[in-house]
Amino acid sequence: MSNTDNYEPPKNGWRTFLILWVSQSISVFGSALTFFGLNIYLVLGLYPRNDQKPELAFALSAGALAFALGNVFSAPIAGAWADRHDRKRTMMVADLLNGCLSFVAATLMATGQLQLWMIVVFQGLVAVLFSFHYSAFDSSYAMIVPEKQLPRANGMMQTIFALSGIIAPGIAAGIIALPEIARQGSITGALGEWLRPLTNGAPLALYVDATTFFLAAGILPFLFVPSPKRTDLGGEDGKAKKSMWADIKEGGMYIWNRRPLLWLLGSFTVINFITSPLGIFGPLLLRFNLQPDWSSMGFTYETALALINSAGAVGGLIGGLVITSWGGLKRRRVYGVIVPMLLVGLALIGFGLSPYLYLTAAMVLILDAMTPAMNAHSQTIWQTQTPKELQGRVFSVRRLIAQFTWPVGTLIT
């Protein structure tokens, strides 16, 4: 394989990263709209009654499990693919296909044909495309960002989800309310005529998501995103062609032979098992356990959910901005993982025991504020310890091991 020990990023690599960061942030914002819209559709559309609590729990679990399984078990193939093929083209195709999926799901929802099994299939396909996109992107920005800027870049990557979480819930709630606003006569003309027949505005959130994916795909052809040139694949001069499975095995053995990385990976495996049920418990706790509190304050389910999501996003943004401006620890970066991990555990205890909406929101804020520092330090450790031509394979095997407990925890939930 190629030697990238003395690799120098492109001259305008940081500028390229910033453009990628902005375009991918817009796409992540669109995806946040979709997941918010799907939750609203399940809670208020398919399973709106109190006696449908088991069906709602199953629906939320099935969707989360489909995404988890699709993401985790496609990761090794996606990582090997990223190391063998043009990473920019991989990201572009994944964005285009994701946009098409969101458009189809939105149309089915708008026409009242979207059923639970379709949502499960949609979540699984989106997860596979996410895995390929993430593997290509995750191993690309280490090729364009100077090593001294990697902690800052990782901090900025952590703020993507926080920024979208702050902006998306309020905008999603506004988008979902548009048909009702149109029926009240506040929106007129052709737009009002189109909106009024919709029973809810959840499909509109998915249409916006599709647009953001198409936008992100349209920006990529104008950027230079290098991929490592490999010479170890064989197929020439009578050498046996190296298989995809051999690539996956090589990524796994790289981790196995470096025990400090293996211990770091094991810690995140446990954390993912503990936090995996939050996507299911969160909406259920809010809908049933916290209902007396938020209903007494005049909140609707949508606004209470938006408050919780926004609190987490604000925490994530604060944590991301701190790690971005600070740049993280330059030595003993493992402490940047351990301390936030302990604080996350305490916040999870408070989250589970809280009977109050605002206290729950505070726990979510703390939890998400610690996550960027934990993830950014971990990612920097992996990026500086793994050769660039191996990062697709190593990172994908790492993701498989770290996240296989995610579907296990979801299934138990």
Coordinates of C-alpha atoms in Angstrom, one line a residue, residues 171-358:
I171 CA -38.3 24.9 12.1
A172 CA -39.7 21.4 11.9
A173 CA -42.6 22.3 14.2
G174 CA -43.3 25.4 12.1
I175 CA -43.2 23.4 8.9
I176 CA -45.5 20.7 10.3
A177 CA -48.0 23.5 11.3
L178 CA -48.2 25.0 7.8
P179 CA -51.3 23.0 6.6
E180 CA -53.3 24.1 9.7
I181 CA -52.1 27.7 9.2
A182 CA -53.3 27.4 5.6
R183 CA -56.7 26.1 6.6
Q184 CA -57.0 29.1 8.9
G185 CA -56.6 31.3 5.9
S186 CA -53.2 32.8 6.8
I187 CA -51.6 31.2 3.7
T188 CA -53.4 31.9 0.5
G189 CA -52.8 31.4 -3.3
A190 CA -51.5 28.3 -4.9
L191 CA -49.3 27.5 -1.9
G192 CA -52.4 27.6 0.4
E193 CA -54.4 25.4 -2.0
W194 CA -51.6 22.8 -2.0
L195 CA -51.2 22.9 1.8
R196 CA -54.8 22.8 2.9
P197 CA -55.6 19.1 2.0
L198 CA -52.6 17.8 4.0
T199 CA -53.7 16.3 7.3
N200 CA -50.3 17.2 8.8
G201 CA -47.1 18.9 7.6
A202 CA -44.7 16.1 8.4
P203 CA -44.2 15.3 4.7
L204 CA -43.0 18.8 4.1
A205 CA -40.0 18.2 6.5
L206 CA -39.0 15.2 4.4
Y207 CA -39.2 17.3 1.2
V208 CA -36.9 19.8 2.7
D209 CA -34.5 17.0 3.7
A210 CA -34.4 15.7 0.1
T211 CA -33.5 19.2 -1.1
T212 CA -30.6 19.5 1.3
F213 CA -29.2 16.1 0.1
F214 CA -29.4 17.3 -3.5
L215 CA -27.7 20.5 -2.6
A216 CA -24.8 18.7 -0.7
A217 CA -24.3 16.4 -3.7
G218 CA -24.2 19.4 -6.1
I219 CA -21.4 21.1 -4.2
L220 CA -19.0 18.1 -4.1
P221 CA -18.0 18.1 -7.9
F222 CA -16.4 21.5 -7.4
L223 CA -14.1 20.4 -4.5
F224 CA -10.8 18.6 -4.5
V225 CA -11.0 15.7 -2.0
P226 CA -8.0 13.4 -2.5
S227 CA -8.1 9.6 -1.9
P228 CA -5.0 7.5 -1.0
K229 CA -3.5 5.6 -4.0
R230 CA -3.2 1.9 -3.0
T231 CA -0.7 -0.4 -4.6
D232 CA -1.5 -3.5 -2.5
L233 CA -4.7 -4.6 -4.2
G234 CA -3.0 -6.9 -6.7
G235 CA -4.6 -8.0 -9.9
E236 CA -1.5 -7.1 -11.9
D237 CA 1.7 -9.0 -12.8
G238 CA 0.1 -12.3 -11.9
K239 CA -0.6 -11.3 -8.3
A240 CA -3.8 -12.5 -6.7
K241 CA -6.4 -9.7 -6.4
K242 CA -6.9 -8.7 -2.7
S243 CA -10.4 -9.4 -1.6
M244 CA -12.8 -7.0 0.3
W245 CA -12.8 -9.5 3.2
A246 CA -9.0 -9.3 3.4
D247 CA -9.3 -5.5 3.7
I248 CA -11.9 -5.9 6.5
K249 CA -9.7 -8.4 8.3
E250 CA -6.7 -6.1 8.0
G251 CA -8.6 -3.3 9.6
G252 CA -9.6 -5.6 12.5
M253 CA -6.1 -6.9 13.0
Y254 CA -4.7 -3.4 13.1
I255 CA -6.9 -2.6 16.2
W256 CA -6.3 -6.0 17.8
N257 CA -2.5 -5.6 17.7
R258 CA -2.7 -2.2 19.4
R259 CA -4.2 -2.8 22.8
P260 CA -4.5 0.8 24.0
L261 CA -6.8 1.4 21.0
L262 CA -8.6 -1.7 21.8
W263 CA -9.3 -0.6 25.3
L264 CA -10.4 2.8 24.1
L265 CA -12.8 1.1 21.7
G266 CA -14.1 -1.1 24.5
S267 CA -15.0 1.9 26.5
F268 CA -17.1 3.4 23.7
T269 CA -18.8 0.0 23.2
V270 CA -20.1 0.0 26.7
I271 CA -21.2 3.7 26.5
N272 CA -23.1 3.0 23.3
F273 CA -24.9 0.0 24.9
I274 CA -25.9 2.3 27.8
T275 CA -27.1 5.2 25.7
S276 CA -28.7 3.3 22.8
P277 CA -32.2 3.2 24.4
L278 CA -32.4 7.0 24.6
G279 CA -34.0 7.3 21.2
I280 CA -36.8 5.1 22.4
F281 CA -37.1 6.0 26.1
G282 CA -36.9 9.8 25.3
P283 CA -40.2 10.1 23.4
L284 CA -41.9 7.5 25.7
L285 CA -40.8 9.3 28.9
L286 CA -41.9 12.6 27.4
R287 CA -45.3 11.3 26.2
F288 CA -46.3 9.4 29.4
N289 CA -44.1 10.1 32.5
L290 CA -43.6 13.8 31.9
Q291 CA -47.0 14.6 30.5
P292 CA -48.5 15.9 33.8
D293 CA -45.7 18.4 34.0
W294 CA -45.6 19.8 30.4
S295 CA -49.4 19.7 30.0
S296 CA -49.8 21.8 33.3
M297 CA -47.6 24.4 31.7
G298 CA -49.6 24.5 28.5
F299 CA -47.1 22.7 26.3
T300 CA -48.1 20.4 23.5
Y301 CA -46.2 17.2 22.8
E302 CA -44.6 18.8 19.8
T303 CA -43.4 21.8 21.7
A304 CA -42.2 19.7 24.7
L305 CA -40.2 17.5 22.3
A306 CA -38.8 20.5 20.6
L307 CA -37.7 21.9 24.0
I308 CA -35.9 18.6 24.9
N309 CA -34.2 18.4 21.4
S310 CA -33.2 22.0 21.5
A311 CA -31.7 21.7 25.0
G312 CA -29.6 18.8 23.8
A313 CA -28.6 20.8 20.8
V314 CA -27.6 23.8 22.8
G315 CA -25.5 21.6 25.0
G316 CA -23.9 20.0 22.0
L317 CA -23.2 23.4 20.5
I318 CA -21.6 24.7 23.7
G319 CA -19.4 21.6 23.9
G320 CA -18.5 21.8 20.3
L321 CA -17.6 25.5 20.4
V322 CA -15.5 25.0 23.4
I323 CA -13.5 22.1 21.9
T324 CA -13.3 24.0 18.6
S325 CA -11.9 27.2 20.1
W326 CA -9.7 25.4 22.6
G327 CA -8.3 22.8 20.2
G328 CA -8.4 20.0 22.8
L329 CA -5.7 18.4 24.8
K330 CA -2.3 18.2 23.0
R331 CA -1.0 15.4 25.4
R332 CA -2.7 12.7 27.3
R333 CA -5.8 13.1 25.2
V334 CA -7.4 10.0 26.8
Y335 CA -8.3 12.3 29.8
G336 CA -10.4 14.3 27.3
V337 CA -12.4 11.0 26.9
I338 CA -12.6 9.8 30.5
V339 CA -13.7 12.9 32.3
P340 CA -16.6 13.7 29.9
M341 CA -17.6 10.1 30.0
L342 CA -18.1 10.2 33.8
L343 CA -20.2 13.3 33.6
V344 CA -22.4 11.7 30.9
G345 CA -23.1 8.8 33.2
L346 CA -24.2 11.2 36.0
A347 CA -26.5 13.1 33.5
L348 CA -28.1 9.8 32.4
I349 CA -29.0 9.0 36.0
G350 CA -30.7 12.4 36.4
F351 CA -32.4 12.0 33.0
G352 CA -34.0 8.7 34.0
L353 CA -35.2 9.8 37.5
S354 CA -36.5 13.3 36.6
P355 CA -40.2 13.9 36.8
Y356 CA -39.9 17.5 35.5
L357 CA -39.6 18.7 31.9
Y358 CA -37.1 21.4 32.6

